[in-house]
Tab-separated table of C-alpha atoms and ligand atoms in Angstrom:
chain	number	residue	atom	x	y	z
A	1	MET	CA	-7.287	-36.119	14.589
A	2	SER	CA	-7.656	-37.977	11.350
A	3	ASP	CA	-9.292	-35.399	9.117
A	4	THR	CA	-8.134	-31.906	8.240
A	5	GLN	CA	-11.388	-30.419	9.499
A	6	THR	CA	-10.180	-31.121	13.027
A	7	ILE	CA	-7.070	-29.065	12.501
A	8	TYR	CA	-9.151	-26.177	11.125
A	9	ASN	CA	-11.239	-26.256	14.256
A	10	LEU	CA	-8.146	-25.748	16.380
A	11	ALA	CA	-7.367	-22.398	14.700
A	12	THR	CA	-8.662	-19.200	16.278
A	13	ALA	CA	-12.040	-17.948	15.042
A	14	GLY	CA	-10.401	-14.980	13.304
A	15	VAL	CA	-7.982	-17.141	11.352
A	16	ARG	CA	-10.703	-19.621	10.359
A	17	GLN	CA	-12.542	-16.797	8.611
A	18	LEU	CA	-9.483	-15.315	6.911
A	19	VAL	CA	-9.476	-15.061	3.144
A	20	PRO	CA	-5.849	-14.758	1.971
A	21	TYR	CA	-4.720	-11.593	0.183
A	22	PRO	CA	-4.914	-12.072	-3.606
A	23	PRO	CA	-1.615	-10.731	-4.979
A	24	GLY	CA	-1.152	-9.483	-8.533
A	25	LYS	CA	-0.396	-12.322	-10.912
A	26	PRO	CA	3.374	-12.881	-11.205
A	27	ILE	CA	4.847	-12.647	-14.711
A	28	SER	CA	6.453	-16.092	-14.315
A	29	GLU	CA	3.057	-17.670	-13.573
A	30	LEU	CA	1.451	-16.293	-16.727
A	31	GLN	CA	4.519	-17.403	-18.653
A	32	ARG	CA	4.061	-20.959	-17.341
A	33	GLU	CA	0.348	-20.941	-18.125
A	34	LEU	CA	0.336	-19.446	-21.611
A	35	GLY	CA	3.906	-19.818	-22.828
A	36	LEU	CA	3.935	-16.165	-23.881
A	37	THR	CA	7.294	-14.469	-24.307
A	38	GLN	CA	6.261	-10.839	-24.040
A	39	ILE	CA	4.390	-10.119	-20.842
A	40	ILE	CA	3.881	-6.814	-19.086
A	41	LYS	CA	2.697	-6.502	-15.514
A	42	LEU	CA	0.779	-3.422	-14.474
A	43	ALA	CA	-0.793	-5.088	-11.474
A	44	SER	CA	1.071	-4.404	-8.228
A	45	ASN	CA	1.938	-0.698	-8.341
A	46	GLU	CA	5.622	-1.455	-8.732
A	47	ASN	CA	8.138	1.012	-10.133
A	48	PRO	CA	8.347	0.335	-13.896
A	49	LEU	CA	11.916	1.688	-13.965
A	50	GLY	CA	13.115	-0.896	-11.443
A	51	PRO	CA	15.480	-0.061	-8.594
A	52	GLY	CA	17.900	2.846	-8.997
A	53	SER	CA	21.573	2.264	-9.768
A	54	LYS	CA	22.632	3.426	-6.292
A	55	ALA	CA	20.445	0.785	-4.648
A	56	ILE	CA	21.828	-1.919	-6.920
A	57	ALA	CA	25.412	-0.898	-6.166
A	58	ALA	CA	24.687	-0.951	-2.430
A	59	ILE	CA	23.250	-4.466	-2.693
A	60	GLN	CA	26.321	-5.666	-4.564
A	61	ALA	CA	28.605	-4.116	-1.966
A	62	ALA	CA	26.690	-5.832	0.854
A	63	LEU	CA	26.766	-9.343	-0.653
A	64	PRO	CA	30.033	-10.522	0.982
A	65	GLU	CA	28.555	-9.761	4.420
A	66	LEU	CA	25.590	-12.113	4.053
A	67	ALA	CA	26.897	-14.726	6.505
A	68	ARG	CA	26.291	-12.183	9.283
A	69	TYR	CA	22.964	-11.257	10.816
A	70	PRO	CA	21.767	-7.806	9.787
A	71	ASP	CA	21.916	-4.899	12.214
A	72	GLY	CA	18.754	-5.541	14.224
A	73	ASN	CA	18.414	-1.861	15.017
A	74	GLY	CA	18.886	-0.734	11.394
A	75	TYR	CA	21.267	1.949	12.615
A	76	THR	CA	22.472	3.451	9.350
A	77	LEU	CA	19.086	3.400	7.592
A	78	LYS	CA	17.296	4.873	10.584
A	79	SER	CA	19.990	7.541	10.889
A	80	ALA	CA	19.503	8.442	7.233
A	81	LEU	CA	15.698	8.566	7.614
A	82	SER	CA	16.029	10.599	10.779
A	83	ALA	CA	18.195	13.193	9.038
A	84	LYS	CA	16.084	13.321	5.887
A	85	LEU	CA	12.693	13.530	7.588
A	86	ASN	CA	13.790	15.524	10.597
A	87	VAL	CA	12.430	13.069	13.163
A	88	ASP	CA	14.159	11.499	16.146
A	89	PHE	CA	15.963	8.215	15.424
A	90	ASN	CA	13.779	6.511	18.053
A	91	GLN	CA	10.551	7.597	16.382
A	92	ILE	CA	11.267	5.164	13.531
A	93	THR	CA	10.250	1.491	13.401
A	94	LEU	CA	11.471	-0.628	10.492
A	95	GLY	CA	9.284	-3.335	8.986
A	96	ASN	CA	9.522	-6.190	6.501
A	97	GLY	CA	7.485	-4.059	4.145
A	98	SER	CA	5.116	-1.529	5.655
A	99	ASN	CA	2.577	-4.374	5.766
A	100	GLU	CA	4.553	-5.795	8.651
A	101	ILE	CA	4.119	-2.545	10.562
A	102	LEU	CA	0.346	-2.818	10.087
A	103	GLU	CA	0.537	-6.273	11.582
A	104	LEU	CA	2.824	-5.194	14.433
A	105	ALA	CA	0.356	-2.484	15.341
A	106	ALA	CA	-2.540	-4.936	15.315
A	107	ARG	CA	-0.661	-7.357	17.558
A	108	THR	CA	0.418	-4.558	19.871
A	109	PHE	CA	-3.010	-3.044	20.447
A	110	LEU	CA	-5.847	-5.361	19.450
A	111	THR	CA	-7.636	-8.157	21.267
A	112	THR	CA	-10.806	-10.070	20.459
A	113	ALA	CA	-12.692	-7.316	22.304
A	114	SER	CA	-11.403	-4.547	19.990
A	115	GLU	CA	-13.185	-2.830	17.149
A	116	VAL	CA	-11.268	-1.573	14.127
A	117	ILE	CA	-12.577	0.963	11.637
A	118	PHE	CA	-11.631	1.336	8.000
A	119	SER	CA	-13.272	2.443	4.792
A	120	GLN	CA	-15.016	0.496	2.082
A	121	HIS	CA	-12.639	0.124	-0.919
A	122	ALA	CA	-9.626	0.564	1.390
A	123	PHE	CA	-6.451	-1.506	1.247
A	124	ALA	CA	-7.090	-5.258	1.626
A	125	VAL	CA	-4.456	-5.811	4.294
A	126	TYR	CA	-6.492	-3.900	6.935
A	127	PRO	CA	-9.213	-6.560	7.250
A	128	LEU	CA	-6.533	-9.261	7.193
A	129	VAL	CA	-4.507	-8.000	10.150
A	130	THR	CA	-7.723	-7.182	12.028
A	131	GLN	CA	-9.215	-10.644	11.598
A	132	ALA	CA	-5.959	-12.466	12.250
A	133	VAL	CA	-5.990	-11.204	15.844
A	134	GLY	CA	-9.730	-11.802	16.206
A	135	ALA	CA	-10.717	-8.137	16.404
A	136	ARG	CA	-13.973	-6.883	14.883
A	137	ALA	CA	-13.863	-4.878	11.650
A	138	LYS	CA	-16.302	-2.046	10.989
A	139	VAL	CA	-16.296	-1.112	7.337
A	140	VAL	CA	-17.608	2.391	6.661
A	141	PRO	CA	-19.203	3.141	3.264
A	142	ALA	CA	-16.989	5.269	1.048
A	143	LYS	CA	-17.889	8.697	-0.315
A	144	ASP	CA	-17.019	9.202	-3.996
A	145	TYR	CA	-14.700	6.188	-3.628
A	146	GLY	CA	-12.738	7.983	-0.880
A	147	HIS	CA	-12.803	7.833	2.914
A	148	ASP	CA	-15.842	9.426	4.586
A	149	LEU	CA	-14.037	10.687	7.684
A	150	GLN	CA	-17.168	12.049	9.346
A	151	ALA	CA	-18.935	8.715	8.984
A	152	MET	CA	-15.854	6.928	10.287
A	153	LEU	CA	-15.819	9.125	13.394
A	154	HIS	CA	-19.491	8.317	13.975
A	155	GLN	CA	-18.597	4.625	14.195
A	156	VAL	CA	-16.165	5.109	17.082
A	157	THR	CA	-17.327	3.464	20.333
A	158	GLN	CA	-15.748	2.600	23.680
A	159	ASP	CA	-14.413	-0.589	22.077
A	160	THR	CA	-12.765	1.074	19.087
A	161	ARG	CA	-9.011	0.702	19.371
A	162	MET	CA	-7.744	1.371	15.846
A	163	VAL	CA	-8.607	3.144	12.603
A	164	PHE	CA	-6.827	2.652	9.296
A	165	ILE	CA	-6.582	5.485	6.775
A	166	ALA	CA	-4.842	5.009	3.434
A	167	ASN	CA	-3.679	8.315	2.008
A	168	PRO	CA	-3.614	8.084	-0.971
A	169	ASN	CA	-5.909	5.074	-0.929
A	170	ASN	CA	-5.275	1.916	-2.915
A	171	PRO	CA	-7.077	0.869	-5.162
A	172	THR	CA	-9.018	4.105	-5.685
A	173	GLY	CA	-6.143	6.631	-5.766
A	174	THR	CA	-8.222	9.150	-3.804
A	175	TYR	CA	-6.594	11.339	-1.154
A	176	LEU	CA	-7.517	13.356	1.909
A	177	ASN	CA	-6.227	16.892	2.261
A	178	SER	CA	-4.437	18.360	5.223
A	179	THR	CA	-7.441	20.218	6.658
A	180	GLU	CA	-9.786	17.211	6.507
A	181	LEU	CA	-7.288	14.881	8.081
A	182	LYS	CA	-6.215	17.282	10.808
A	183	SER	CA	-9.763	17.850	11.987
A	184	PHE	CA	-10.335	14.080	11.944
A	185	LEU	CA	-7.313	13.591	14.229
A	186	ASP	CA	-8.510	16.423	16.465
A	187	GLU	CA	-11.826	14.665	16.943
A	188	LEU	CA	-10.533	11.102	17.250
A	189	PRO	CA	-10.393	9.969	20.903
A	190	GLN	CA	-6.828	9.415	22.096
A	191	GLN	CA	-7.446	5.757	22.951
A	192	VAL	CA	-7.975	5.037	19.243
A	193	ILE	CA	-4.739	4.351	17.351
A	194	CYS	CA	-4.738	6.014	13.931
A	195	ILE	CA	-2.679	4.250	11.284
A	196	LEU	CA	-2.043	6.666	8.464
A	197	ASP	CA	-0.813	4.547	5.567
A	198	GLU	CA	1.273	6.689	3.224
A	199	ALA	CA	2.600	3.967	0.927
A	200	TYR	CA	2.195	6.338	-2.054
A	201	TYR	CA	3.395	9.446	-0.224
A	202	GLU	CA	6.112	10.274	-2.772
A	203	TYR	CA	3.612	10.404	-5.652
A	204	ALA	CA	1.124	12.726	-3.970
A	205	GLU	CA	2.426	16.102	-5.028
A	206	GLN	CA	-0.788	18.086	-4.506
A	207	ALA	CA	-0.269	21.310	-2.554
A	208	ASP	CA	-2.935	20.395	0.010
A	209	TYR	CA	-1.638	16.849	0.581
A	210	PRO	CA	-0.734	16.683	4.289
A	211	ASP	CA	2.717	16.977	5.780
A	212	SER	CA	1.662	14.545	8.487
A	213	ILE	CA	4.998	14.331	10.321
A	214	LYS	CA	4.317	17.660	11.964
A	215	TRP	CA	1.282	16.109	13.731
A	216	LEU	CA	3.290	13.429	15.538
A	217	GLU	CA	4.092	15.613	18.496
A	218	GLN	CA	0.445	16.436	19.137
A	219	PHE	CA	-0.926	12.919	18.532
A	220	PRO	CA	0.818	10.105	20.424
A	221	ASN	CA	-1.845	7.751	18.986
A	222	LEU	CA	-0.701	8.411	15.379
A	223	ILE	CA	1.379	5.944	13.332
A	224	ILE	CA	2.484	7.009	9.847
A	225	THR	CA	3.622	4.157	7.594
A	226	ARG	CA	5.706	4.473	4.426
A	227	THR	CA	7.533	2.069	2.166
A	228	PHE	CA	10.434	1.511	-0.206
A	229	SER	CA	8.228	-0.806	-2.301
A	230	LYS	CA	6.556	1.768	-4.507
A	231	ALA	CA	8.360	4.945	-5.627
A	232	TYR	CA	11.764	3.628	-4.530
A	233	GLY	CA	11.395	0.481	-6.634
A	234	LEU	CA	12.381	-2.069	-3.975
A	235	ALA	CA	9.194	-4.144	-3.557
A	236	GLY	CA	11.134	-7.403	-3.824
A	237	LEU	CA	13.293	-6.586	-0.812
A	238	ARG	CA	10.444	-5.828	1.625
A	239	LEU	CA	11.321	-2.678	3.525
A	240	GLY	CA	8.889	-0.252	5.101
A	241	TYR	CA	8.903	1.934	8.173
A	242	SER	CA	6.725	3.852	10.536
A	243	LEU	CA	7.029	7.250	12.148
A	244	SER	CA	5.332	7.809	15.466
A	245	GLY	CA	5.817	9.210	18.931
A	246	LEU	CA	8.595	7.701	21.022
A	247	GLU	CA	6.295	5.647	23.273
A	248	MET	CA	4.494	4.183	20.278
A	249	ALA	CA	7.775	3.277	18.548
A	250	ASP	CA	9.015	1.657	21.749
A	251	LEU	CA	5.916	-0.567	21.846
A	252	LEU	CA	6.100	-1.540	18.170
A	253	ASN	CA	9.776	-2.358	18.503
A	254	ARG	CA	9.053	-4.677	21.444
A	255	VAL	CA	6.781	-6.797	19.253
A	256	ARG	CA	9.041	-6.643	16.190
A	257	GLN	CA	11.289	-9.643	15.534
A	258	PRO	CA	14.955	-8.720	16.095
A	259	PHE	CA	16.114	-9.308	12.494
A	260	ASN	CA	12.914	-8.534	10.602
A	261	CYS	CA	14.668	-6.490	7.895
A	262	ASN	CA	17.373	-8.186	5.904
A	263	MET	CA	20.818	-6.817	5.213
A	264	LEU	CA	20.355	-6.232	1.470
A	265	ALA	CA	17.104	-4.386	2.040
A	266	LEU	CA	18.679	-2.130	4.671
A	267	ALA	CA	21.616	-1.316	2.407
A	268	ALA	CA	19.480	-0.737	-0.683
A	269	ALA	CA	16.936	1.437	1.105
A	270	GLU	CA	19.619	3.681	2.540
A	271	ALA	CA	21.159	4.147	-0.904
A	272	ALA	CA	17.752	4.684	-2.531
A	273	LEU	CA	16.915	7.467	-0.078
A	274	ASP	CA	19.911	9.321	-1.427
A	275	ASP	CA	19.028	8.767	-5.090
A	276	GLN	CA	17.033	11.902	-5.811
A	277	GLU	CA	17.574	11.553	-9.541
A	278	HIS	CA	15.932	8.133	-9.730
A	279	LEU	CA	13.003	9.331	-7.651
A	280	GLN	CA	12.494	12.371	-9.886
A	281	ARG	CA	12.626	10.236	-13.018
A	282	THR	CA	10.116	7.859	-11.412
A	283	LEU	CA	7.701	10.681	-10.647
A	284	SER	CA	8.016	12.148	-14.110
A	285	VAL	CA	7.453	8.783	-15.864
A	286	ASN	CA	4.435	8.345	-13.610
A	287	SER	CA	2.797	11.668	-14.359
A	288	GLN	CA	3.356	11.280	-18.098
A	289	GLY	CA	2.011	7.731	-17.969
A	290	MET	CA	-1.026	8.874	-16.008
A	291	LYS	CA	-1.807	11.426	-18.777
A	292	GLN	CA	-1.304	8.780	-21.437
A	293	LEU	CA	-3.789	6.406	-19.796
A	294	ILE	CA	-6.363	9.127	-19.106
A	295	GLN	CA	-6.194	10.233	-22.729
A	296	ALA	CA	-6.843	6.635	-23.811
A	297	PHE	CA	-9.770	6.270	-21.395
A	298	LYS	CA	-11.292	9.441	-22.843
A	299	GLU	CA	-10.964	8.099	-26.363
A	300	LEU	CA	-12.478	4.774	-25.289
A	301	ASP	CA	-15.278	6.605	-23.468
A	302	LEU	CA	-14.426	4.954	-20.142
A	303	ALA	CA	-14.778	6.639	-16.754
A	304	TRP	CA	-11.902	6.546	-14.249
A	305	ILE	CA	-11.364	7.550	-10.639
A	306	PRO	CA	-8.966	10.512	-10.453
A	307	SER	CA	-5.810	9.183	-8.781
A	308	VAL	CA	-2.801	10.777	-7.119
A	309	GLY	CA	-0.922	7.466	-6.889
A	310	ASN	CA	1.008	5.384	-9.421
A	311	PHE	CA	-2.103	3.519	-10.530
A	312	ILE	CA	-5.594	4.304	-11.761
A	313	SER	CA	-8.878	2.434	-11.515
A	314	VAL	CA	-11.023	2.493	-14.612
A	315	ASP	CA	-14.699	1.620	-14.886
A	316	MET	CA	-15.249	-0.941	-17.641
A	317	GLN	CA	-19.039	-0.442	-17.451
A	318	ARG	CA	-19.396	-4.225	-17.436
A	319	PRO	CA	-18.077	-7.009	-15.217
A	320	ALA	CA	-14.320	-6.494	-15.353
A	321	MET	CA	-13.239	-10.105	-14.897
A	322	PRO	CA	-13.708	-11.132	-18.568
A	323	VAL	CA	-11.742	-8.044	-19.624
A	324	TYR	CA	-8.955	-8.988	-17.215
A	325	GLU	CA	-8.909	-12.531	-18.610
A	326	ALA	CA	-8.818	-11.296	-22.206
A	327	LEU	CA	-5.920	-8.973	-21.404
A	328	LEU	CA	-4.011	-11.893	-19.851
A	329	GLN	CA	-4.311	-13.737	-23.164
A	330	GLN	CA	-2.533	-10.747	-24.715
A	331	GLY	CA	0.240	-10.911	-22.122
A	332	VAL	CA	-1.016	-7.903	-20.161
A	333	ILE	CA	-1.488	-8.348	-16.416
A	334	VAL	CA	-3.653	-5.749	-14.656
A	335	ARG	CA	-5.570	-6.014	-11.396
A	336	PRO	CA	-9.219	-6.965	-10.950
A	337	VAL	CA	-10.622	-5.306	-7.818
A	338	ALA	CA	-13.857	-7.219	-7.226
A	339	ASN	CA	-12.474	-8.105	-3.781
A	340	TYR	CA	-12.670	-4.343	-3.066
A	341	GLU	CA	-16.360	-4.264	-3.980
A	342	MET	CA	-15.480	-2.773	-7.351
A	343	PRO	CA	-16.456	-5.580	-9.747
A	344	ASP	CA	-16.657	-3.332	-12.816
A	345	HIS	CA	-13.258	-1.686	-12.316
A	346	LEU	CA	-9.746	-2.690	-13.234
A	347	ARG	CA	-6.779	-1.119	-11.491
A	348	ILE	CA	-3.896	-0.314	-13.802
A	349	SER	CA	-0.445	0.432	-12.429
A	350	ILE	CA	1.242	3.169	-14.442
A	351	GLY	CA	4.027	1.674	-16.549
A	352	THR	CA	6.602	3.010	-18.965
A	353	ALA	CA	5.217	4.735	-22.091
A	354	GLU	CA	5.776	1.521	-24.024
A	355	GLU	CA	4.026	-0.693	-21.457
A	356	ASN	CA	1.107	1.712	-21.250
A	357	LYS	CA	0.762	1.591	-25.016
A	358	LEU	CA	0.728	-2.223	-25.057
A	359	PHE	CA	-2.024	-2.156	-22.447
A	360	ILE	CA	-4.031	0.495	-24.321
A	361	ASP	CA	-3.738	-1.403	-27.603
A	362	ALA	CA	-4.821	-4.661	-25.981
A	363	LEU	CA	-7.776	-2.970	-24.268
A	364	SER	CA	-8.869	-1.100	-27.425
A	365	GLY	CA	-8.660	-4.320	-29.408
A	366	TYR	CA	-10.800	-6.148	-26.876
A	367	LEU	CA	-13.423	-3.410	-26.676
A	368	SER	CA	-13.764	-3.057	-30.448
A	369	ASN	CA	-14.397	-6.808	-30.662
A	370	VAL	CA	-17.102	-6.931	-27.990
A	371	GLN	CA	-18.926	-3.744	-28.974
B	401	PLP	C1	1.588	-1.438	-1.477
B	401	PLP	C2	0.889	-0.934	-0.263
B	401	PLP	C3	1.427	-1.062	1.027
B	401	PLP	C4	2.648	-1.731	1.412
B	401	PLP	O1	3.449	-2.447	0.872
B	401	PLP	P1	4.792	-3.002	1.472
B	401	PLP	O2	5.429	-3.555	0.268
B	401	PLP	O3	4.431	-4.022	2.506
B	401	PLP	O4	5.531	-1.841	2.082
B	401	PLP	C5	0.766	-0.513	2.095
B	401	PLP	N1	-0.371	0.138	1.927
B	401	PLP	C6	-0.925	0.290	0.731
B	401	PLP	C7	-2.184	1.070	0.630
B	401	PLP	C8	-0.326	-0.255	-0.398
B	401	PLP	O5	-0.918	-0.134	-1.586
């Protein structure tokens, strides 16, 4: 085995075809490349306020314990989630980010004979976890940038084992209401696992946004995933969880590594759950920031996709990559979404008022130069 090609040939077919997830550009990388001092990142849907003070205090208090392994069962965090969400302790599975739960589910249920359904423009991790286990992805064309549930149901066959639904969806910010989603679940055959990805759950304050937990009893094939990475401001610690029926949680926990969630993450997440004030401030900064960006898009005559998340995708009406590159030169990192089949859009995470203004100024400057 002298050349690397030989090693590639030893990998499974799914892995050979994998294209790695392109993360938002880290601030430190742009700093290295351009030597800029002021850089803002509105590229990974992080909380612009940072973690709350309760989470930080909990991390500091946990530091002296770091020589120990974490509690592999996440007892105190799961107890807190159980009480807050009114679900049984054993319905909860903790993950190293909710992305890990997506992967656990794929490894639990999929083989190379399985089909997996998800929507065009849906979250990029779905094709990754599907391909990594060699299952076959069926991508269903979107409707108005959102999930076309009827079309997704039509794609279900005997071989379909899993369907991913992001609600709200990233990068489009679209959402499905309670009625639509409930009738989808009613029609979905029970041998198809439905992963309902609610990473932006806390931001979706619309009256008809589903309270999906109440469906768990009726649908043992349902897995709801949530995260501390977005509204709770703890993306760097990697902590997510799923809610499901007891049998489902038992299966996921069999596949899960015993110490998949670290001690600082467990402590911080538990404290963050209790920090209502920080969450409220986060939501209010987000809705004001969303208005600020929409106002700017109106003034710049740009179309956007209405979003219920903490980000918004805007149509540049031209290939977006040069705009992205020009913004980088100004120290503004946003997210190109060509890998989501949206080559003319940029996705902007909502920042603080000041960050939003820096982005708007940089974008206006660029557009007035090219027009
Ligand atoms: C950010 C995001 C996640 C998960 O992130 P974790 O940090 O792994 O919890 C999951 N789904 C969607 C749609 C996301 O945008």
